[in-house]
Amino acid sequence: MTVLVTGSRGKVATTLIALLHEAGIAVRAASASPEKLSPPPEVATVKCALDDPADFPAALDSIDSVFLYAEPAQIGAFLAAAENAGVQHIVLLSSSSVLDPGAADNPVAASHLTVEQALADAAVQTTVLQPGAFAGNALQWRWALASTGGIDLPYPDSHGDPIDERDIAEAALAVLTQPWLRGASYHLTGPESLTFAEQIAILEDATGRPMPFNAVTREGWKESVRAYLPDAFAEGLLDYWASTDGSPVPLTRTVEELVGRPARMFAEWARENAAAFQA
């Protein structure tokens, strides 16, 4: 089996590449910028921008399975190229946001939902991973701490289910290598429902440094992120955070069922990444 891993600069993908390589499975690392990749020496790299169909035939040549990021721009062309290349199985990294009511009207969820629907209509067997918030999302707070000394939060008491990206990669390895797990959708969560304020407190304990946060308005937060996040996506995030403000989110044991051990706690992630938050 040879596996094509798209989006190979991402944390989930880089971890999955290492896991596949360690397991003796042939893997090809794909990226829009393959020259920026640093996989193990034996791992081949290939250019594959998921919005450029010209890249697809070479990237998919002799590939049996694909780990696919949810990019809707050219999903029809990608699936046609995959079928033409004889790909047998696609594992999609989607999002648990597709499970929310009104997902089709939320731009954060809609792009994932579009890809899921395209795969559901395709001839290639598909397995879907639907994780919640990545634990690594907390790294974005480094920049606010460095630039202003504090973190702006529109909903400090909004709950999330932070999942370690390594758990997602291990779940992907399981569904790629165990045929009886294929063809299903898996809702992946971390083991705890934590508010943003609780996550920050855990990070303070792990790093030994204060991380003050400020409760800000929706409009104030949108203005602070407008330079790099379109308003429509900002509104989608704000609506989700409002929906879980003060309300714990449902958790699953799917990581444990797939990989044979409980999902990692956010405190473990915080300890392992504490150095990234040092001033």
PDB file of C-alpha atoms in Angstrom:
ATOM      1  CA  MET A   1       0.000   0.000   0.000  1.00  0.00           C
ATOM      2  CA  THR A   2       1.145   3.523  -0.812  1.00  0.00           C
ATOM      3  CA  VAL A   3      -0.550   6.430   0.964  1.00  0.00           C
ATOM      4  CA  LEU A   4      -0.693  10.006  -0.331  1.00  0.00           C
ATOM      5  CA  VAL A   5      -0.829  12.493   2.552  1.00  0.00           C
ATOM      6  CA  THR A   6      -2.078  15.916   1.462  1.00  0.00           C
ATOM      7  CA  GLY A   7      -1.422  19.132   3.354  1.00  0.00           C
ATOM      8  CA  SER A   8       1.839  17.694   4.593  1.00  0.00           C
ATOM      9  CA  ARG A   9       2.981  20.845   6.352  1.00  0.00           C
ATOM     10  CA  GLY A  10       0.175  20.529   8.914  1.00  0.00           C
ATOM     11  CA  LYS A  11       0.708  19.012  12.354  1.00  0.00           C
ATOM     12  CA  VAL A  12      -1.707  16.122  11.813  1.00  0.00           C
ATOM     13  CA  ALA A  13      -0.187  15.270   8.438  1.00  0.00           C
ATOM     14  CA  THR A  14       3.443  15.459   9.560  1.00  0.00           C
ATOM     15  CA  THR A  15       2.668  13.194  12.511  1.00  0.00           C
ATOM     16  CA  LEU A  16       0.785  10.755  10.280  1.00  0.00           C
ATOM     17  CA  ILE A  17       3.661  10.629   7.790  1.00  0.00           C
ATOM     18  CA  ALA A  18       6.053   9.668  10.584  1.00  0.00           C
ATOM     19  CA  LEU A  19       3.656   7.014  11.888  1.00  0.00           C
ATOM     20  CA  LEU A  20       3.163   5.468   8.444  1.00  0.00           C
ATOM     21  CA  HIS A  21       6.902   5.479   7.811  1.00  0.00           C
ATOM     22  CA  GLU A  22       7.628   3.850  11.183  1.00  0.00           C
ATOM     23  CA  ALA A  23       5.043   1.181  10.365  1.00  0.00           C
ATOM     24  CA  GLY A  24       6.864   0.356   7.111  1.00  0.00           C
ATOM     25  CA  ILE A  25       4.079   1.705   4.901  1.00  0.00           C
ATOM     26  CA  ALA A  26       5.050   3.544   1.733  1.00  0.00           C
ATOM     27  CA  VAL A  27       3.993   7.182   1.952  1.00  0.00           C
ATOM     28  CA  ARG A  28       4.142  10.162  -0.378  1.00  0.00           C
ATOM     29  CA  ALA A  29       4.044  13.627   1.218  1.00  0.00           C
ATOM     30  CA  ALA A  30       2.064  16.177  -0.787  1.00  0.00           C
ATOM     31  CA  SER A  31       1.978  19.929  -0.430  1.00  0.00           C
ATOM     32  CA  ALA A  32       1.423  23.041  -2.491  1.00  0.00           C
ATOM     33  CA  SER A  33       5.014  23.871  -1.511  1.00  0.00           C
ATOM     34  CA  PRO A  34       6.871  20.532  -1.367  1.00  0.00           C
ATOM     35  CA  GLU A  35      10.229  22.294  -1.163  1.00  0.00           C
ATOM     36  CA  LYS A  36       9.262  23.362   2.373  1.00  0.00           C
ATOM     37  CA  LEU A  37       8.688  19.799   3.583  1.00  0.00           C
ATOM     38  CA  SER A  38      11.134  17.896   5.782  1.00  0.00           C
ATOM     39  CA  PRO A  39       9.872  14.312   5.876  1.00  0.00           C
ATOM     40  CA  PRO A  40      12.058  11.294   6.707  1.00  0.00           C
ATOM     41  CA  PRO A  41      14.704  10.826   3.966  1.00  0.00           C
ATOM     42  CA  GLU A  42      12.963   7.770   2.504  1.00  0.00           C
ATOM     43  CA  VAL A  43       9.623   9.582   2.066  1.00  0.00           C
ATOM     44  CA  ALA A  44       8.974  10.973  -1.411  1.00  0.00           C
ATOM     45  CA  THR A  45       7.437  14.421  -1.817  1.00  0.00           C
ATOM     46  CA  VAL A  46       5.158  15.733  -4.547  1.00  0.00           C
ATOM     47  CA  LYS A  47       3.469  19.004  -5.447  1.00  0.00           C
ATOM     48  CA  CYS A  48      -0.264  18.876  -4.874  1.00  0.00           C
ATOM     49  CA  ALA A  49      -2.203  22.074  -4.346  1.00  0.00           C
ATOM     50  CA  LEU A  50      -5.786  20.963  -3.733  1.00  0.00           C
ATOM     51  CA  ASP A  51      -7.118  23.918  -5.724  1.00  0.00           C
ATOM     52  CA  ASP A  52      -5.028  23.073  -8.822  1.00  0.00           C
ATOM     53  CA  PRO A  53      -6.241  20.032 -10.814  1.00  0.00           C
ATOM     54  CA  ALA A  54      -3.056  20.081 -12.895  1.00  0.00           C
ATOM     55  CA  ASP A  55      -1.221  18.621  -9.880  1.00  0.00           C
ATOM     56  CA  PHE A  56      -3.586  15.704  -9.315  1.00  0.00           C
ATOM     57  CA  PRO A  57      -2.526  13.043 -11.873  1.00  0.00           C
ATOM     58  CA  ALA A  58       1.144  12.957 -10.857  1.00  0.00           C
ATOM     59  CA  ALA A  59       0.365  13.143  -7.147  1.00  0.00           C
ATOM     60  CA  LEU A  60      -2.126  10.256  -7.359  1.00  0.00           C
ATOM     61  CA  ASP A  61      -0.140   7.984  -9.661  1.00  0.00           C
ATOM     62  CA  SER A  62       0.183   4.481  -8.111  1.00  0.00           C
ATOM     63  CA  ILE A  63      -1.551   5.588  -4.894  1.00  0.00           C
ATOM     64  CA  ASP A  64      -3.810   3.165  -3.011  1.00  0.00           C
ATOM     65  CA  SER A  65      -5.076   5.399  -0.165  1.00  0.00           C
ATOM     66  CA  VAL A  66      -5.268   9.146   0.428  1.00  0.00           C
ATOM     67  CA  PHE A  67      -5.337  11.253   3.577  1.00  0.00           C
ATOM     68  CA  LEU A  68      -7.231  14.319   2.393  1.00  0.00           C
ATOM     69  CA  TYR A  69      -7.695  17.774   3.844  1.00  0.00           C
ATOM     70  CA  ALA A  70     -11.135  19.319   3.312  1.00  0.00           C
ATOM     71  CA  GLU A  71     -10.558  21.796   0.483  1.00  0.00           C
ATOM     72  CA  PRO A  72     -13.750  22.190  -1.579  1.00  0.00           C
ATOM     73  CA  ALA A  73     -12.406  24.306  -4.453  1.00  0.00           C
ATOM     74  CA  GLN A  74     -11.640  21.405  -6.836  1.00  0.00           C
ATOM     75  CA  ILE A  75     -12.987  18.398  -4.946  1.00  0.00           C
ATOM     76  CA  GLY A  76     -14.873  17.107  -7.993  1.00  0.00           C
ATOM     77  CA  ALA A  77     -11.722  17.146 -10.111  1.00  0.00           C
ATOM     78  CA  PHE A  78      -9.717  15.531  -7.317  1.00  0.00           C
ATOM     79  CA  LEU A  79     -12.188  12.671  -6.963  1.00  0.00           C
ATOM     80  CA  ALA A  80     -12.280  12.135 -10.725  1.00  0.00           C
ATOM     81  CA  ALA A  81      -8.489  11.963 -10.792  1.00  0.00           C
ATOM     82  CA  ALA A  82      -8.461   9.606  -7.797  1.00  0.00           C
ATOM     83  CA  GLU A  83     -10.934   7.245  -9.449  1.00  0.00           C
ATOM     84  CA  ASN A  84      -8.957   7.362 -12.686  1.00  0.00           C
ATOM     85  CA  ALA A  85      -5.752   6.523 -10.785  1.00  0.00           C
ATOM     86  CA  GLY A  86      -7.373   3.534  -9.094  1.00  0.00           C
ATOM     87  CA  VAL A  87      -7.366   4.930  -5.553  1.00  0.00           C
ATOM     88  CA  GLN A  88      -9.228   2.522  -3.269  1.00  0.00           C
ATOM     89  CA  HIS A  89      -9.703   4.520  -0.059  1.00  0.00           C
ATOM     90  CA  ILE A  90      -9.828   8.157   1.036  1.00  0.00           C
ATOM     91  CA  VAL A  91      -9.624   9.271   4.661  1.00  0.00           C
ATOM     92  CA  LEU A  92     -11.008  12.789   4.995  1.00  0.00           C
ATOM     93  CA  LEU A  93      -9.960  15.147   7.772  1.00  0.00           C
ATOM     94  CA  SER A  94     -13.246  16.970   8.251  1.00  0.00           C
ATOM     95  CA  SER A  95     -14.603  18.773  11.327  1.00  0.00           C
ATOM     96  CA  SER A  96     -17.176  18.115  14.012  1.00  0.00           C
ATOM     97  CA  SER A  97     -18.698  21.469  13.025  1.00  0.00           C
ATOM     98  CA  VAL A  98     -20.577  19.586  10.282  1.00  0.00           C
ATOM     99  CA  LEU A  99     -22.629  17.914  13.044  1.00  0.00           C
ATOM    100  CA  ASP A 100     -24.047  21.210  14.304  1.00  0.00           C
ATOM    101  CA  PRO A 101     -27.556  22.398  13.343  1.00  0.00           C
ATOM    102  CA  GLY A 102     -27.316  24.903  10.516  1.00  0.00           C
ATOM    103  CA  ALA A 103     -23.875  23.658   9.452  1.00  0.00           C
ATOM    104  CA  ALA A 104     -24.629  24.421   5.795  1.00  0.00           C
ATOM    105  CA  ASP A 105     -25.108  28.106   6.688  1.00  0.00           C
ATOM    106  CA  ASN A 106     -21.915  28.405   8.732  1.00  0.00           C
ATOM    107  CA  PRO A 107     -18.896  29.097   6.490  1.00  0.00           C
ATOM    108  CA  VAL A 108     -16.553  27.306   8.902  1.00  0.00           C
ATOM    109  CA  ALA A 109     -18.617  24.122   8.650  1.00  0.00           C
ATOM    110  CA  ALA A 110     -19.880  24.520   5.095  1.00  0.00           C
ATOM    111  CA  SER A 111     -16.536  23.930   3.387  1.00  0.00           C
ATOM    112  CA  HIS A 112     -16.098  20.639   5.243  1.00  0.00           C
ATOM    113  CA  LEU A 113     -19.684  19.653   4.578  1.00  0.00           C
ATOM    114  CA  THR A 114     -19.262  20.284   0.850  1.00  0.00           C
ATOM    115  CA  VAL A 115     -16.309  17.899   0.706  1.00  0.00           C
ATOM    116  CA  GLU A 116     -18.088  15.270   2.796  1.00  0.00           C
ATOM    117  CA  GLN A 117     -21.086  15.366   0.467  1.00  0.00           C
ATOM    118  CA  ALA A 118     -18.874  15.070  -2.623  1.00  0.00           C
ATOM    119  CA  LEU A 119     -17.128  12.037  -1.142  1.00  0.00           C
ATOM    120  CA  ALA A 120     -20.455  10.439  -0.210  1.00  0.00           C
ATOM    121  CA  ASP A 121     -21.418  10.526  -3.908  1.00  0.00           C
ATOM    122  CA  ALA A 122     -18.074   9.188  -5.150  1.00  0.00           C
ATOM    123  CA  ALA A 123     -17.188   5.620  -6.089  1.00  0.00           C
ATOM    124  CA  VAL A 124     -14.066   5.591  -3.904  1.00  0.00           C
ATOM    125  CA  GLN A 125     -14.547   4.168  -0.402  1.00  0.00           C
ATOM    126  CA  THR A 126     -14.401   6.960   2.157  1.00  0.00           C
ATOM    127  CA  THR A 127     -13.744   7.222   5.886  1.00  0.00           C
ATOM    128  CA  VAL A 128     -14.401  10.538   7.608  1.00  0.00           C
ATOM    129  CA  LEU A 129     -12.684  11.899  10.719  1.00  0.00           C
ATOM    130  CA  GLN A 130     -14.599  14.707  12.438  1.00  0.00           C
ATOM    131  CA  PRO A 131     -12.423  16.204  15.194  1.00  0.00           C
ATOM    132  CA  GLY A 132     -13.371  19.161  17.316  1.00  0.00           C
ATOM    133  CA  ALA A 133     -10.983  21.967  18.259  1.00  0.00           C
ATOM    134  CA  PHE A 134      -7.293  21.165  17.913  1.00  0.00           C
ATOM    135  CA  ALA A 135      -5.263  21.555  21.100  1.00  0.00           C
ATOM    136  CA  GLY A 136      -2.689  23.365  18.959  1.00  0.00           C
ATOM    137  CA  ASN A 137      -5.156  26.206  18.389  1.00  0.00           C
ATOM    138  CA  ALA A 138      -3.943  27.501  21.740  1.00  0.00           C
ATOM    139  CA  LEU A 139      -0.636  28.424  20.108  1.00  0.00           C
ATOM    140  CA  GLN A 140      -2.319  31.443  18.530  1.00  0.00           C
ATOM    141  CA  TRP A 141      -2.433  33.032  21.983  1.00  0.00           C
ATOM    142  CA  ARG A 142       1.365  33.357  21.927  1.00  0.00           C
ATOM    143  CA  TRP A 143       1.188  36.284  19.527  1.00  0.00           C
ATOM    144  CA  ALA A 144      -1.352  38.186  21.600  1.00  0.00           C
ATOM    145  CA  LEU A 145       0.714  37.666  24.747  1.00  0.00           C
ATOM    146  CA  ALA A 146       3.867  38.824  22.989  1.00  0.00           C
ATOM    147  CA  SER A 147       2.305  41.886  21.363  1.00  0.00           C
ATOM    148  CA  THR A 148      -0.188  43.149  23.967  1.00  0.00           C
ATOM    149  CA  GLY A 149       0.490  41.109  27.104  1.00  0.00           C
ATOM    150  CA  GLY A 150      -3.048  39.732  27.160  1.00  0.00           C
ATOM    151  CA  ILE A 151      -5.528  37.565  25.282  1.00  0.00           C
ATOM    152  CA  ASP A 152      -8.794  38.962  23.926  1.00  0.00           C
ATOM    153  CA  LEU A 153     -11.697  36.538  24.318  1.00  0.00           C
ATOM    154  CA  PRO A 154     -15.253  37.349  23.229  1.00  0.00           C
ATOM    155  CA  TYR A 155     -16.587  34.309  25.103  1.00  0.00           C
ATOM    156  CA  PRO A 156     -14.174  33.274  27.897  1.00  0.00           C
ATOM    157  CA  ASP A 157     -16.660  30.681  29.184  1.00  0.00           C
ATOM    158  CA  SER A 158     -17.248  29.041  25.820  1.00  0.00           C
ATOM    159  CA  HIS A 159     -16.551  25.309  25.990  1.00  0.00           C
ATOM    160  CA  GLY A 160     -14.471  23.250  23.590  1.00  0.00           C
ATOM    161  CA  ASP A 161     -13.125  19.702  23.393  1.00  0.00           C
ATOM    162  CA  PRO A 162      -9.436  20.273  22.602  1.00  0.00           C
ATOM    163  CA  ILE A 163      -7.938  17.207  20.944  1.00  0.00           C
ATOM    164  CA  ASP A 164      -4.224  16.593  20.577  1.00  0.00           C
ATOM    165  CA  GLU A 165      -3.272  16.489  16.897  1.00  0.00           C
ATOM    166  CA  ARG A 166      -1.276  13.320  17.577  1.00  0.00           C
ATOM    167  CA  ASP A 167      -4.511  11.574  18.549  1.00  0.00           C
ATOM    168  CA  ILE A 168      -6.044  12.555  15.217  1.00  0.00           C
ATOM    169  CA  ALA A 169      -2.994  11.232  13.372  1.00  0.00           C
ATOM    170  CA  GLU A 170      -3.112   7.942  15.273  1.00  0.00           C
ATOM    171  CA  ALA A 171      -6.827   7.608  14.492  1.00  0.00           C
ATOM    172  CA  ALA A 172      -6.020   8.220  10.822  1.00  0.00           C
ATOM    173  CA  LEU A 173      -3.339   5.528  10.939  1.00  0.00           C
ATOM    174  CA  ALA A 174      -5.871   3.098  12.392  1.00  0.00           C
ATOM    175  CA  VAL A 175      -8.491   3.637   9.696  1.00  0.00           C
ATOM    176  CA  LEU A 176      -5.870   3.573   6.946  1.00  0.00           C
ATOM    177  CA  THR A 177      -4.370   0.267   8.064  1.00  0.00           C
ATOM    178  CA  GLN A 178      -7.356  -1.668   9.478  1.00  0.00           C
ATOM    179  CA  PRO A 179      -9.836  -2.399   6.672  1.00  0.00           C
ATOM    180  CA  TRP A 180     -12.713  -3.221   9.041  1.00  0.00           C
ATOM    181  CA  LEU A 181     -12.726   0.395  10.255  1.00  0.00           C
ATOM    182  CA  ARG A 182     -13.245   1.852   6.797  1.00  0.00           C
ATOM    183  CA  GLY A 183     -16.392   3.383   5.396  1.00  0.00           C
ATOM    184  CA  ALA A 184     -17.627   5.103   8.576  1.00  0.00           C
ATOM    185  CA  SER A 185     -17.614   8.597  10.071  1.00  0.00           C
ATOM    186  CA  TYR A 186     -15.833   9.081  13.398  1.00  0.00           C
ATOM    187  CA  HIS A 187     -16.491  12.005  15.749  1.00  0.00           C
ATOM    188  CA  LEU A 188     -13.210  12.619  17.580  1.00  0.00           C
ATOM    189  CA  THR A 189     -12.951  14.705  20.739  1.00  0.00           C
ATOM    190  CA  GLY A 190     -10.502  15.325  23.488  1.00  0.00           C
ATOM    191  CA  PRO A 191     -11.298  13.775  26.896  1.00  0.00           C
ATOM    192  CA  GLU A 192     -12.541  17.006  28.538  1.00  0.00           C
ATOM    193  CA  SER A 193     -14.951  19.843  27.897  1.00  0.00           C
ATOM    194  CA  LEU A 194     -12.942  22.945  28.822  1.00  0.00           C
ATOM    195  CA  THR A 195     -13.714  26.645  28.624  1.00  0.00           C
ATOM    196  CA  PHE A 196     -11.184  29.012  27.108  1.00  0.00           C
ATOM    197  CA  ALA A 197     -10.570  30.385  30.599  1.00  0.00           C
ATOM    198  CA  GLU A 198      -9.871  26.866  31.899  1.00  0.00           C
ATOM    199  CA  GLN A 199      -7.477  26.166  29.040  1.00  0.00           C
ATOM    200  CA  ILE A 200      -5.576  29.354  29.831  1.00  0.00           C
ATOM    201  CA  ALA A 201      -5.382  28.377  33.510  1.00  0.00           C
ATOM    202  CA  ILE A 202      -3.911  24.999  32.513  1.00  0.00           C
ATOM    203  CA  LEU A 203      -1.371  26.769  30.310  1.00  0.00           C
ATOM    204  CA  GLU A 204      -0.440  29.110  33.171  1.00  0.00           C
ATOM    205  CA  ASP A 205       0.210  26.106  35.392  1.00  0.00           C
ATOM    206  CA  ALA A 206       2.284  24.387  32.705  1.00  0.00           C
ATOM    207  CA  THR A 207       4.355  27.441  31.799  1.00  0.00           C
ATOM    208  CA  GLY A 208       4.632  29.134  35.174  1.00  0.00           C
ATOM    209  CA  ARG A 209       3.732  32.487  33.649  1.00  0.00           C
ATOM    210  CA  PRO A 210       0.581  34.610  33.918  1.00  0.00           C
ATOM    211  CA  MET A 211      -1.644  34.763  30.851  1.00  0.00           C
ATOM    212  CA  PRO A 212      -4.183  37.522  31.512  1.00  0.00           C
ATOM    213  CA  PHE A 213      -7.235  37.647  29.296  1.00  0.00           C
ATOM    214  CA  ASN A 214      -9.745  40.345  28.503  1.00  0.00           C
ATOM    215  CA  ALA A 215     -13.434  39.833  27.786  1.00  0.00           C
ATOM    216  CA  VAL A 216     -14.127  41.783  24.586  1.00  0.00           C
ATOM    217  CA  THR A 217     -17.185  42.364  22.420  1.00  0.00           C
ATOM    218  CA  ARG A 218     -17.887  40.406  19.253  1.00  0.00           C
ATOM    219  CA  GLU A 219     -17.205  43.497  17.142  1.00  0.00           C
ATOM    220  CA  GLY A 220     -14.006  44.245  18.997  1.00  0.00           C
ATOM    221  CA  TRP A 221     -12.719  40.721  18.405  1.00  0.00           C
ATOM    222  CA  LYS A 222     -13.714  40.803  14.729  1.00  0.00           C
ATOM    223  CA  GLU A 223     -11.791  44.021  14.294  1.00  0.00           C
ATOM    224  CA  SER A 224      -8.681  42.537  15.894  1.00  0.00           C
ATOM    225  CA  VAL A 225      -8.619  39.568  13.485  1.00  0.00           C
ATOM    226  CA  ARG A 226      -9.890  41.271  10.335  1.00  0.00           C
ATOM    227  CA  ALA A 227      -6.413  41.460   8.788  1.00  0.00           C
ATOM    228  CA  TYR A 228      -6.197  37.680   8.424  1.00  0.00           C
ATOM    229  CA  LEU A 229      -9.715  36.264   8.976  1.00  0.00           C
ATOM    230  CA  PRO A 230     -12.634  37.188   6.692  1.00  0.00           C
ATOM    231  CA  ASP A 231     -15.686  38.537   8.490  1.00  0.00           C
ATOM    232  CA  ALA A 232     -17.867  35.611   7.408  1.00  0.00           C
ATOM    233  CA  PHE A 233     -15.520  33.092   9.010  1.00  0.00           C
ATOM    234  CA  ALA A 234     -15.133  35.271  12.113  1.00  0.00           C
ATOM    235  CA  GLU A 235     -18.921  35.366  12.463  1.00  0.00           C
ATOM    236  CA  GLY A 236     -19.078  31.597  12.108  1.00  0.00           C
ATOM    237  CA  LEU A 237     -16.584  31.131  14.935  1.00  0.00           C
ATOM    238  CA  LEU A 238     -18.340  33.691  17.121  1.00  0.00           C
ATOM    239  CA  ASP A 239     -21.709  32.005  16.603  1.00  0.00           C
ATOM    240  CA  TYR A 240     -20.254  28.639  17.590  1.00  0.00           C
ATOM    241  CA  TRP A 241     -18.563  30.054  20.693  1.00  0.00           C
ATOM    242  CA  ALA A 242     -21.828  31.754  21.663  1.00  0.00           C
ATOM    243  CA  SER A 243     -23.670  28.443  21.332  1.00  0.00           C
ATOM    244  CA  THR A 244     -21.316  26.755  23.825  1.00  0.00           C
ATOM    245  CA  ASP A 245     -20.969  29.717  26.216  1.00  0.00           C
ATOM    246  CA  GLY A 246     -21.385  28.141  29.643  1.00  0.00           C
ATOM    247  CA  SER A 247     -22.476  24.832  28.104  1.00  0.00           C
ATOM    248  CA  PRO A 248     -20.183  21.768  28.115  1.00  0.00           C
ATOM    249  CA  VAL A 249     -19.839  20.091  24.736  1.00  0.00           C
ATOM    250  CA  PRO A 250     -20.560  16.377  24.201  1.00  0.00           C
ATOM    251  CA  LEU A 251     -17.549  14.076  24.344  1.00  0.00           C
ATOM    252  CA  THR A 252     -16.853  10.756  22.666  1.00  0.00           C
ATOM    253  CA  ARG A 253     -14.517   7.850  23.380  1.00  0.00           C
ATOM    254  CA  THR A 254     -13.805   7.347  19.696  1.00  0.00           C
ATOM    255  CA  VAL A 255     -10.069   8.002  19.989  1.00  0.00           C
ATOM    256  CA  GLU A 256      -9.810   5.247  22.601  1.00  0.00           C
ATOM    257  CA  GLU A 257     -11.915   2.888  20.464  1.00  0.00           C
ATOM    258  CA  LEU A 258      -9.690   3.444  17.429  1.00  0.00           C
ATOM    259  CA  VAL A 259      -6.209   3.574  18.957  1.00  0.00           C
ATOM    260  CA  GLY A 260      -6.631   1.503  22.125  1.00  0.00           C
ATOM    261  CA  ARG A 261      -5.895   4.174  24.737  1.00  0.00           C
ATOM    262  CA  PRO A 262      -7.675   7.269  26.088  1.00  0.00           C
ATOM    263  CA  ALA A 263      -7.270  10.580  24.305  1.00  0.00           C
ATOM    264  CA  ARG A 264      -4.504  12.799  25.707  1.00  0.00           C
ATOM    265  CA  MET A 265      -5.460  15.448  28.276  1.00  0.00           C
ATOM    266  CA  PHE A 266      -4.989  19.110  27.406  1.00  0.00           C
ATOM    267  CA  ALA A 267      -2.638  19.432  30.383  1.00  0.00           C
ATOM    268  CA  GLU A 268      -0.278  16.947  28.724  1.00  0.00           C
ATOM    269  CA  TRP A 269      -0.291  18.999  25.524  1.00  0.00           C
ATOM    270  CA  ALA A 270       0.321  22.157  27.578  1.00  0.00           C
ATOM    271  CA  ARG A 271       3.342  20.679  29.367  1.00  0.00           C
ATOM    272  CA  GLU A 272       4.865  19.437  26.127  1.00  0.00           C
ATOM    273  CA  ASN A 273       4.419  22.820  24.431  1.00  0.00           C
ATOM    274  CA  ALA A 274       5.192  25.077  27.386  1.00  0.00           C
ATOM    275  CA  ALA A 275       8.415  26.371  25.834  1.00  0.00           C
ATOM    276  CA  ALA A 276       6.458  27.892  22.950  1.00  0.00           C
ATOM    277  CA  PHE A 277       4.771  30.289  25.391  1.00  0.00           C
ATOM    278  CA  GLN A 278       7.895  31.566  27.113  1.00  0.00           C
ATOM    279  CA  ALA A 279       8.503  35.261  26.596  1.00  0.00           C
TER     280      ALA A 279
END
